[in-house]
mmCIF file of C-alpha atoms and ligand atoms in Angstrom:
data_model
loop_
_atom_site.group_PDB
_atom_site.id
_atom_site.type_symbol
_atom_site.label_atom_id
_atom_site.label_comp_id
_atom_site.label_asym_id
_atom_site.label_seq_id
_atom_site.Cartn_x
_atom_site.Cartn_y
_atom_site.Cartn_z
ATOM 1 C CA MET A 3 99.745 117.900 90.580
ATOM 2 C CA ILE A 4 97.619 116.681 87.973
ATOM 3 C CA ILE A 5 95.594 118.342 85.225
ATOM 4 C CA VAL A 6 91.978 116.962 85.028
ATOM 5 C CA MET A 7 90.824 117.274 81.032
ATOM 6 C CA GLN A 8 87.092 118.432 80.357
ATOM 7 C CA LYS A 9 85.095 115.175 79.019
ATOM 8 C CA GLY A 10 85.378 115.406 75.155
ATOM 9 C CA ALA A 11 88.649 117.353 75.056
ATOM 10 C CA GLY A 12 90.679 116.396 71.784
ATOM 11 C CA ASP A 13 94.505 115.681 71.219
ATOM 12 C CA GLN A 14 94.992 119.484 70.170
ATOM 13 C CA GLU A 15 93.908 120.588 73.477
ATOM 14 C CA VAL A 16 95.474 117.896 75.284
ATOM 15 C CA THR A 17 98.950 118.737 73.128
ATOM 16 C CA SER A 18 98.847 122.745 74.179
ATOM 17 C CA VAL A 19 98.660 121.800 78.308
ATOM 18 C CA VAL A 20 101.915 119.030 77.542
ATOM 19 C CA ASP A 21 103.548 121.579 75.594
ATOM 20 C CA LEU A 22 103.160 123.971 77.892
ATOM 21 C CA ILE A 23 104.948 121.563 80.974
ATOM 22 C CA LYS A 24 107.526 120.481 78.917
ATOM 23 C CA LYS A 25 108.391 123.932 78.092
ATOM 24 C CA ALA A 26 108.949 124.519 81.987
ATOM 25 C CA GLY A 27 111.348 121.652 81.751
ATOM 26 C CA LEU A 28 108.802 119.699 83.561
ATOM 27 C CA ASP A 29 108.000 115.726 82.565
ATOM 28 C CA VAL A 30 104.408 114.645 81.972
ATOM 29 C CA HIS A 31 102.935 111.412 83.214
ATOM 30 C CA LEU A 32 99.580 111.212 80.363
ATOM 31 C CA SER A 33 96.811 108.558 81.419
ATOM 32 C CA ARG A 34 94.216 108.445 78.712
ATOM 33 C CA GLY A 35 91.166 106.375 80.389
ATOM 34 C CA GLN A 36 87.789 105.856 79.451
ATOM 35 C CA GLU A 37 86.527 108.612 80.919
ATOM 36 C CA LEU A 38 88.669 111.157 81.653
ATOM 37 C CA THR A 39 92.224 112.475 80.527
ATOM 38 C CA ILE A 40 94.519 113.283 83.312
ATOM 39 C CA ILE A 41 98.104 114.789 82.756
ATOM 40 C CA GLY A 42 100.232 114.044 85.910
ATOM 41 C CA VAL A 43 103.201 116.567 86.263
ATOM 42 C CA ILE A 44 106.819 115.496 87.463
ATOM 43 C CA GLY A 45 109.083 117.787 88.651
ATOM 44 C CA ASP A 46 109.370 121.045 90.713
ATOM 45 C CA LYS A 47 105.733 122.094 90.166
ATOM 46 C CA THR A 48 106.854 125.585 91.047
ATOM 47 C CA LYS A 49 108.122 126.086 87.549
ATOM 48 C CA LEU A 50 104.577 126.248 86.690
ATOM 49 C CA ASP A 51 101.532 128.883 86.975
ATOM 50 C CA PRO A 52 98.985 126.742 87.716
ATOM 51 C CA GLU A 53 96.434 130.235 86.939
ATOM 52 C CA GLU A 54 98.206 129.894 83.452
ATOM 53 C CA LEU A 55 97.123 126.127 83.247
ATOM 54 C CA GLN A 56 93.779 126.376 84.198
ATOM 55 C CA THR A 57 93.369 129.042 81.367
ATOM 56 C CA LEU A 58 93.832 126.700 78.955
ATOM 57 C CA ALA A 59 91.145 125.354 76.016
ATOM 58 C CA GLY A 60 89.771 122.002 77.651
ATOM 59 C CA VAL A 61 91.198 121.870 80.728
ATOM 60 C CA GLU A 62 88.736 120.802 83.577
ATOM 61 C CA LYS A 63 90.403 121.224 86.855
ATOM 62 C CA ILE A 64 93.966 121.441 88.207
ATOM 63 C CA MET A 65 94.191 119.057 91.396
ATOM 64 C CA HIS A 66 97.812 119.223 94.094
ATOM 65 C CA VAL A 67 98.933 115.427 94.733
ATOM 66 C CA THR A 68 100.957 115.126 97.383
ATOM 67 C CA ALA A 69 102.010 111.353 97.523
ATOM 68 C CA ALA A 70 105.785 110.868 96.524
ATOM 69 C CA TRP A 71 104.736 107.503 94.572
ATOM 70 C CA LYS A 72 103.654 109.560 91.566
ATOM 71 C CA ARG A 73 104.019 107.468 88.531
ATOM 72 C CA ALA A 74 102.321 104.654 90.890
ATOM 73 C CA SER A 75 99.462 106.510 92.203
ATOM 74 C CA ARG A 76 96.116 106.267 91.250
ATOM 75 C CA ASP A 77 95.419 109.685 91.368
ATOM 76 C CA PHE A 78 97.831 109.616 88.407
ATOM 77 C CA HIS A 79 96.202 107.137 86.409
ATOM 78 C CA PRO A 80 92.871 106.505 87.529
ATOM 79 C CA ASP A 81 92.215 102.624 85.686
ATOM 80 C CA ASN A 82 94.086 99.898 86.986
ATOM 81 C CA THR A 83 97.162 98.565 85.181
ATOM 82 C CA LYS A 84 97.083 95.339 83.575
ATOM 83 C CA VAL A 85 100.204 93.187 82.994
ATOM 84 C CA GLU A 86 99.792 90.536 80.432
ATOM 85 C CA LEU A 87 102.146 88.268 78.882
ATOM 86 C CA GLY A 88 100.549 84.983 76.938
ATOM 87 C CA PRO A 89 98.442 83.378 79.442
ATOM 88 C CA LEU A 90 99.672 86.008 82.228
ATOM 89 C CA SER A 91 97.337 88.702 83.195
ATOM 90 C CA PHE A 92 97.118 90.707 86.689
ATOM 91 C CA GLY A 93 95.357 93.813 86.682
ATOM 92 C CA GLY A 94 92.058 92.644 85.096
ATOM 93 C CA GLU A 95 89.204 90.320 85.624
ATOM 94 C CA LYS A 96 91.586 86.969 85.345
ATOM 95 C CA ILE A 97 93.542 86.235 88.407
ATOM 96 C CA SER A 98 97.075 84.577 87.378
ATOM 97 C CA VAL A 99 98.931 82.056 89.406
ATOM 98 C CA ILE A 100 102.750 81.293 89.014
ATOM 99 C CA ALA A 101 103.606 78.115 90.364
ATOM 100 C CA GLY A 102 106.851 76.112 90.968
ATOM 101 C CA PRO A 103 109.641 75.403 92.969
ATOM 102 C CA CYS A 104 112.130 77.706 94.721
ATOM 103 C CA ALA A 105 114.762 76.821 92.931
ATOM 104 C CA VAL A 106 115.930 75.190 89.618
ATOM 105 C CA GLU A 107 117.626 71.906 90.697
ATOM 106 C CA ASN A 108 117.740 69.750 87.735
ATOM 107 C CA TRP A 109 116.081 68.868 84.245
ATOM 108 C CA ASP A 110 113.769 66.114 85.921
ATOM 109 C CA GLN A 111 112.548 68.504 88.963
ATOM 110 C CA ILE A 112 111.339 71.344 86.967
ATOM 111 C CA LEU A 113 110.149 70.057 83.971
ATOM 112 C CA GLU A 114 108.145 67.717 86.255
ATOM 113 C CA ALA A 115 107.501 71.174 88.052
ATOM 114 C CA ALA A 116 106.462 72.467 85.107
ATOM 115 C CA ARG A 117 104.069 69.882 83.846
ATOM 116 C CA GLY A 118 102.403 69.208 87.479
ATOM 117 C CA VAL A 119 102.030 72.998 87.875
ATOM 118 C CA LYS A 120 100.514 73.235 84.144
ATOM 119 C CA ALA A 121 98.683 70.596 84.368
ATOM 120 C CA ALA A 122 96.442 72.029 87.832
ATOM 121 C CA GLY A 123 96.452 75.391 85.891
ATOM 122 C CA ALA A 124 99.165 77.622 86.983
ATOM 123 C CA SER A 125 100.030 80.481 83.924
ATOM 124 C CA ALA A 126 103.776 80.792 84.654
ATOM 125 C CA LEU A 127 106.527 78.788 85.932
ATOM 126 C CA ARG A 128 108.396 80.252 88.837
ATOM 127 C CA GLY A 129 112.226 78.906 89.636
ATOM 128 C CA GLY A 130 115.557 80.416 91.085
ATOM 129 C CA ALA A 131 118.063 79.999 89.136
ATOM 130 C CA PHE A 132 120.183 83.056 91.624
ATOM 131 C CA LYS A 133 119.230 82.300 95.237
ATOM 132 C CA PRO A 134 119.653 84.685 97.678
ATOM 133 C CA ARG A 135 120.718 82.741 100.628
ATOM 134 C CA SER A 136 121.507 83.636 104.367
ATOM 135 C CA ASN A 137 123.706 80.696 104.773
ATOM 136 C CA PRO A 138 126.214 81.506 102.693
ATOM 137 C CA TYR A 139 126.966 77.652 102.698
ATOM 138 C CA SER A 140 123.632 76.614 101.423
ATOM 139 C CA PHE A 141 122.721 75.908 97.567
ATOM 140 C CA GLN A 142 122.881 79.334 95.806
ATOM 141 C CA GLY A 143 121.342 78.025 92.711
ATOM 142 C CA LEU A 144 122.132 76.396 89.110
ATOM 143 C CA ALA A 145 122.681 80.219 87.790
ATOM 144 C CA LYS A 146 123.200 80.325 83.559
ATOM 145 C CA GLN A 147 122.112 76.897 83.881
ATOM 146 C CA GLY A 148 119.299 76.911 86.003
ATOM 147 C CA LEU A 149 118.441 79.570 83.575
ATOM 148 C CA GLU A 150 118.780 76.842 79.977
ATOM 149 C CA LEU A 151 116.886 74.433 82.052
ATOM 150 C CA LEU A 152 113.622 77.197 82.997
ATOM 151 C CA ALA A 153 113.766 77.971 79.173
ATOM 152 C CA GLU A 154 113.862 74.280 78.172
ATOM 153 C CA ALA A 155 111.203 73.797 80.507
ATOM 154 C CA ARG A 156 108.996 76.839 78.769
ATOM 155 C CA ALA A 157 109.387 75.878 75.613
ATOM 156 C CA GLU A 158 107.818 72.134 76.537
ATOM 157 C CA THR A 159 105.475 73.428 78.136
ATOM 158 C CA GLY A 160 104.428 76.630 76.587
ATOM 159 C CA LEU A 161 104.504 78.661 80.067
ATOM 160 C CA PRO A 162 106.058 81.743 80.729
ATOM 161 C CA VAL A 163 109.370 82.282 83.071
ATOM 162 C CA VAL A 164 109.675 84.677 86.295
ATOM 163 C CA THR A 165 113.365 84.196 87.523
ATOM 164 C CA GLU A 166 114.895 86.202 90.155
ATOM 165 C CA LEU A 167 117.768 88.546 89.508
ATOM 166 C CA LEU A 168 120.046 89.114 92.257
ATOM 167 C CA SER A 169 122.757 91.782 91.244
ATOM 168 C CA GLU A 170 123.450 93.776 88.008
ATOM 169 C CA ARG A 171 126.260 91.442 87.390
ATOM 170 C CA ASP A 172 123.560 89.181 86.036
ATOM 171 C CA LEU A 173 120.910 91.794 83.750
ATOM 172 C CA ASP A 174 122.206 90.445 80.660
ATOM 173 C CA LEU A 175 122.093 87.063 81.214
ATOM 174 C CA VAL A 176 118.785 86.906 83.316
ATOM 175 C CA ALA A 177 117.048 89.396 80.924
ATOM 176 C CA GLU A 178 117.752 86.967 77.752
ATOM 177 C CA TYR A 179 115.578 83.769 79.688
ATOM 178 C CA ALA A 180 113.213 85.537 82.421
ATOM 179 C CA ASP A 181 109.683 86.600 80.959
ATOM 180 C CA VAL A 182 109.228 88.152 84.252
ATOM 181 C CA ILE A 183 112.189 89.971 86.417
ATOM 182 C CA GLN A 184 111.584 88.872 89.643
ATOM 183 C CA ILE A 185 113.153 91.929 92.798
ATOM 184 C CA GLY A 186 113.249 89.631 95.725
ATOM 185 C CA ALA A 187 112.157 90.997 99.117
ATOM 186 C CA ARG A 188 116.090 91.696 100.138
ATOM 187 C CA ASN A 189 116.232 93.381 97.120
ATOM 188 C CA MET A 190 113.379 95.528 97.387
ATOM 189 C CA GLN A 191 115.717 98.786 97.704
ATOM 190 C CA ASN A 192 118.646 98.041 95.687
ATOM 191 C CA PHE A 193 117.593 101.188 93.694
ATOM 192 C CA ILE A 194 120.224 101.027 91.094
ATOM 193 C CA LEU A 195 119.151 97.399 90.539
ATOM 194 C CA LEU A 196 115.798 98.890 90.038
ATOM 195 C CA LYS A 197 116.828 101.001 87.340
ATOM 196 C CA GLU A 198 118.808 98.779 85.471
ATOM 197 C CA ALA A 199 116.128 96.022 85.517
ATOM 198 C CA GLY A 200 113.547 98.766 84.900
ATOM 199 C CA LYS A 201 115.618 99.573 81.680
ATOM 200 C CA THR A 202 114.982 96.157 80.134
ATOM 201 C CA GLY A 203 111.357 96.761 79.435
ATOM 202 C CA LYS A 204 110.565 93.682 81.037
ATOM 203 C CA PRO A 205 107.871 92.960 83.242
ATOM 204 C CA ILE A 206 109.277 92.991 86.811
ATOM 205 C CA LEU A 207 107.757 91.324 89.954
ATOM 206 C CA LEU A 208 108.693 93.513 92.848
ATOM 207 C CA LYS A 209 108.394 91.604 96.185
ATOM 208 C CA ARG A 210 107.612 94.061 99.234
ATOM 209 C CA GLY A 211 110.749 94.397 101.225
ATOM 210 C CA MET A 212 110.261 92.101 104.943
ATOM 211 C CA ALA A 213 110.343 95.341 106.327
ATOM 212 C CA ALA A 214 109.487 98.086 103.867
ATOM 213 C CA THR A 215 106.817 100.656 104.148
ATOM 214 C CA LEU A 216 103.480 101.025 102.121
ATOM 215 C CA GLU A 217 104.992 104.272 101.084
ATOM 216 C CA GLU A 218 108.668 102.715 100.542
ATOM 217 C CA PHE A 219 107.496 99.627 98.385
ATOM 218 C CA LEU A 220 105.381 101.751 96.105
ATOM 219 C CA LEU A 221 108.368 104.100 95.506
ATOM 220 C CA ALA A 222 110.524 101.298 94.830
ATOM 221 C CA ALA A 223 107.896 100.475 92.070
ATOM 222 C CA GLU A 224 108.506 104.159 91.267
ATOM 223 C CA TYR A 225 111.847 103.603 90.057
ATOM 224 C CA ILE A 226 110.826 101.244 87.893
ATOM 225 C CA LEU A 227 107.788 103.557 86.478
ATOM 226 C CA ALA A 228 110.057 106.179 86.474
ATOM 227 C CA GLN A 229 112.434 104.324 83.860
ATOM 228 C CA GLY A 230 109.211 103.949 81.355
ATOM 229 C CA ASN A 231 108.619 100.833 82.369
ATOM 230 C CA PRO A 232 104.838 100.822 83.164
ATOM 231 C CA HIS A 233 105.113 96.114 83.463
ATOM 232 C CA VAL A 234 105.296 96.485 87.664
ATOM 233 C CA ILE A 235 103.632 93.956 89.656
ATOM 234 C CA LEU A 236 104.054 94.091 93.147
ATOM 235 C CA CYS A 237 104.050 91.504 95.522
ATOM 236 C CA GLU A 238 103.069 90.830 99.239
ATOM 237 C CA ARG A 239 105.077 88.455 100.734
ATOM 238 C CA GLY A 240 105.263 88.873 104.017
ATOM 239 C CA ILE A 241 106.423 90.688 106.655
ATOM 240 C CA ARG A 242 109.069 90.360 110.432
ATOM 241 C CA THR A 243 107.154 91.003 112.877
ATOM 242 C CA PHE A 244 107.417 89.777 117.033
ATOM 243 C CA GLU A 245 105.553 86.241 115.934
ATOM 244 C CA ASP A 246 107.585 83.574 115.079
ATOM 245 C CA TYR A 247 105.319 80.715 114.661
ATOM 246 C CA THR A 248 105.311 81.346 110.942
ATOM 247 C CA ARG A 249 108.467 82.324 108.654
ATOM 248 C CA ASN A 250 106.945 85.709 108.328
ATOM 249 C CA THR A 251 103.404 87.357 108.355
ATOM 250 C CA LEU A 252 101.471 87.638 105.449
ATOM 251 C CA ALA A 253 99.924 91.516 105.531
ATOM 252 C CA LEU A 254 96.889 90.934 103.617
ATOM 253 C CA ASN A 255 95.414 94.693 104.468
ATOM 254 C CA ILE A 256 98.134 96.150 102.194
ATOM 255 C CA ILE A 257 96.017 94.026 98.920
ATOM 256 C CA PRO A 258 92.710 96.209 99.059
ATOM 257 C CA MET A 259 94.972 99.504 100.606
ATOM 258 C CA ILE A 260 97.080 99.113 97.564
ATOM 259 C CA LYS A 261 94.201 98.846 95.320
ATOM 260 C CA LYS A 262 92.916 101.934 96.896
ATOM 261 C CA VAL A 263 96.219 104.226 96.429
ATOM 262 C CA SER A 264 97.764 102.817 93.297
ATOM 263 C CA HIS A 265 96.860 101.012 90.257
ATOM 264 C CA LEU A 266 99.211 98.670 89.760
ATOM 265 C CA PRO A 267 98.212 94.845 90.113
ATOM 266 C CA ILE A 268 99.157 93.170 93.654
ATOM 267 C CA ILE A 269 99.693 89.486 94.095
ATOM 268 C CA ALA A 270 100.225 87.322 97.108
ATOM 269 C CA ASP A 271 103.284 85.134 97.912
ATOM 270 C CA PRO A 272 101.584 82.815 100.687
ATOM 271 C CA SER A 273 104.542 80.409 100.741
ATOM 272 C CA HIS A 274 107.392 82.535 101.913
ATOM 273 C CA GLY A 275 104.986 84.842 103.763
ATOM 274 C CA THR A 276 103.703 81.735 106.374
ATOM 275 C CA GLY A 277 106.936 79.393 105.560
ATOM 276 C CA ARG A 278 104.350 76.142 105.838
ATOM 277 C CA SER A 279 102.910 74.099 103.674
ATOM 278 C CA ASP A 280 99.652 73.623 105.879
ATOM 279 C CA LEU A 281 99.200 77.421 105.789
ATOM 280 C CA VAL A 282 99.623 78.462 102.053
ATOM 281 C CA ILE A 283 95.943 77.246 101.020
ATOM 282 C CA PRO A 284 93.643 79.022 103.677
ATOM 283 C CA MET A 285 96.093 82.658 103.248
ATOM 284 C CA SER A 286 95.582 82.099 99.065
ATOM 285 C CA ARG A 287 91.761 81.635 99.786
ATOM 286 C CA ALA A 288 92.470 84.775 102.083
ATOM 287 C CA ALA A 289 94.475 86.475 100.026
ATOM 288 C CA ILE A 290 92.143 86.409 96.721
ATOM 289 C CA ALA A 291 89.180 87.348 98.949
ATOM 290 C CA ALA A 292 91.168 90.344 100.071
ATOM 291 C CA GLY A 293 91.340 91.453 95.972
ATOM 292 C CA ALA A 294 94.825 89.887 95.031
ATOM 293 C CA ASP A 295 95.153 89.932 91.141
ATOM 294 C CA GLY A 296 97.292 86.544 91.784
ATOM 295 C CA LEU A 297 99.307 84.490 93.454
ATOM 296 C CA ILE A 298 103.343 82.830 93.528
ATOM 297 C CA ILE A 299 103.263 79.451 94.303
ATOM 298 C CA GLU A 300 106.569 77.278 95.549
ATOM 299 C CA VAL A 301 105.007 73.691 94.191
ATOM 300 C CA HIS A 302 107.708 70.917 94.430
ATOM 301 C CA PRO A 303 107.766 67.473 92.732
ATOM 302 C CA HIS A 304 108.909 66.285 95.725
ATOM 303 C CA PRO A 305 108.745 68.818 98.811
ATOM 304 C CA GLU A 306 110.260 66.760 100.918
ATOM 305 C CA LYS A 307 113.573 66.171 99.046
ATOM 306 C CA ALA A 308 113.713 69.966 97.861
ATOM 307 C CA MET A 309 116.989 72.036 98.456
ATOM 308 C CA VAL A 310 115.493 75.171 99.139
ATOM 309 C CA ASP A 311 112.236 76.093 100.997
ATOM 310 C CA GLY A 312 110.605 72.480 101.185
ATOM 311 C CA PRO A 313 108.524 72.948 103.918
ATOM 312 C CA GLN A 314 106.330 75.569 102.458
ATOM 313 C CA SER A 315 106.265 73.841 99.275
ATOM 314 C CA LEU A 316 102.612 72.166 98.056
ATOM 315 C CA ASN A 317 103.459 68.977 96.059
ATOM 316 C CA PHE A 318 100.610 68.729 92.891
ATOM 317 C CA ALA A 319 98.033 67.435 95.135
ATOM 318 C CA GLN A 320 98.125 70.198 97.713
ATOM 319 C CA PHE A 321 98.421 72.637 94.127
ATOM 320 C CA GLY A 322 95.404 71.021 92.763
ATOM 321 C CA GLU A 323 93.414 71.491 95.397
ATOM 322 C CA LEU A 324 94.314 75.074 95.960
ATOM 323 C CA MET A 325 93.053 76.121 92.707
ATOM 324 C CA LYS A 326 89.884 73.954 93.528
ATOM 325 C CA GLU A 327 89.344 75.849 96.788
ATOM 326 C CA CYS A 328 90.382 79.583 94.976
ATOM 327 C CA ARG A 329 88.431 79.544 91.871
ATOM 328 C CA PRO A 330 85.117 79.745 93.470
ATOM 329 C CA ILE A 331 86.169 83.063 95.283
ATOM 330 C CA ALA A 332 87.478 84.553 92.382
ATOM 331 C CA ARG A 333 83.930 83.691 90.633
ATOM 332 C CA THR A 334 82.165 85.168 94.117
ATOM 333 C CA LEU A 335 84.299 88.700 93.214
ATOM 334 C CA GLY A 336 83.355 88.348 88.747
ATOM 335 C CA ARG A 337 87.006 87.224 88.396
ATOM 336 C CA ASN A 338 88.689 84.112 86.996
ATOM 337 C CA MET A 339 91.104 82.026 87.961
HETATM 338 C C1 PEP B 403 111.474 83.529 96.472
HETATM 339 O O1 PEP B 403 110.666 83.656 95.645
HETATM 340 O O2 PEP B 403 112.367 82.188 95.941
HETATM 341 C C2 PEP B 403 112.408 84.377 97.535
HETATM 342 C C3 PEP B 403 113.621 84.242 97.806
HETATM 343 O O3 PEP B 403 111.413 85.434 97.301
HETATM 344 P P1 PEP B 403 111.531 86.688 98.569
HETATM 345 O O4 PEP B 403 112.389 87.367 98.079
HETATM 346 O O5 PEP B 403 110.523 87.402 98.828
HETATM 347 O O6 PEP B 403 112.261 86.303 99.992
HETATM 348 MN MN1 MN B 404 111.888 80.304 98.245
#
């Protein structure tokens, strides 16, 4: 249920509506936009009498929301949510790009990567210290040492760091070093992890599960939002289809659909979405054209030597070209990159 307040309704009127809802033992999501104030009701709404609410001063109308992902829904929160951190900004006019290697390998690699992507216009550095590998014998990441190297690269370049949290076991450690905590596709429905990550209050980059529907994706975001953490960035990273000439199928339809039904920013990951470096630039252009709020791109100083995801990693020249080709598309849409 959402209660739309009349234009010009004052604090006191809003407070009396909120008090009535809370007295019934329900929770409230308050959205004060430029035009409208909307009060979202969370919980068992049969405990409320809509007629009593309707008679309160300042109430314009009462609407019923059927979506289960209430906090993520645009009905609850009509204005775009902006997630901002230093040079990073998602959900506003600016389109930010996160770039860097799949995994942190050593100091020279991560420093070179950080400098290279910064020079081309990236706003944040990515790099996994804990890697979710299909094969248990593959390189699993440098763990704490990888986080320390990321922190040093941040100190050298000023770029905020985006890195994956694989397990609750590493929560404190990852939260200590990460500016943005990434929850990977394989963990999108690890609900305990979502709750714990949400509680840190840090921005969370939530990647779509490889077989997750839009509803499941937004319900996963809802777990984080329900912890009182509004800083959620969604990421389309490709889904599993019957098609196998690419690693995944980058499902760009979801970008305009999410923008329609949710206020959360959504970015695209054409690196994992295609698995092929030769498709990353065209699919980045397409993602920006579809309305993505940002990109996350795998860039390695020497892709042919990368320990993880080399075939989908760009070198610096290719990443520079990507930025050059995407900027005019962003401008056409009234955005900057
Ligand atoms: C990654 O970003 O390197 C990664 C493992 O992504 P995903 O969870 O989308 O597979
Ligand atoms: Mn990767």
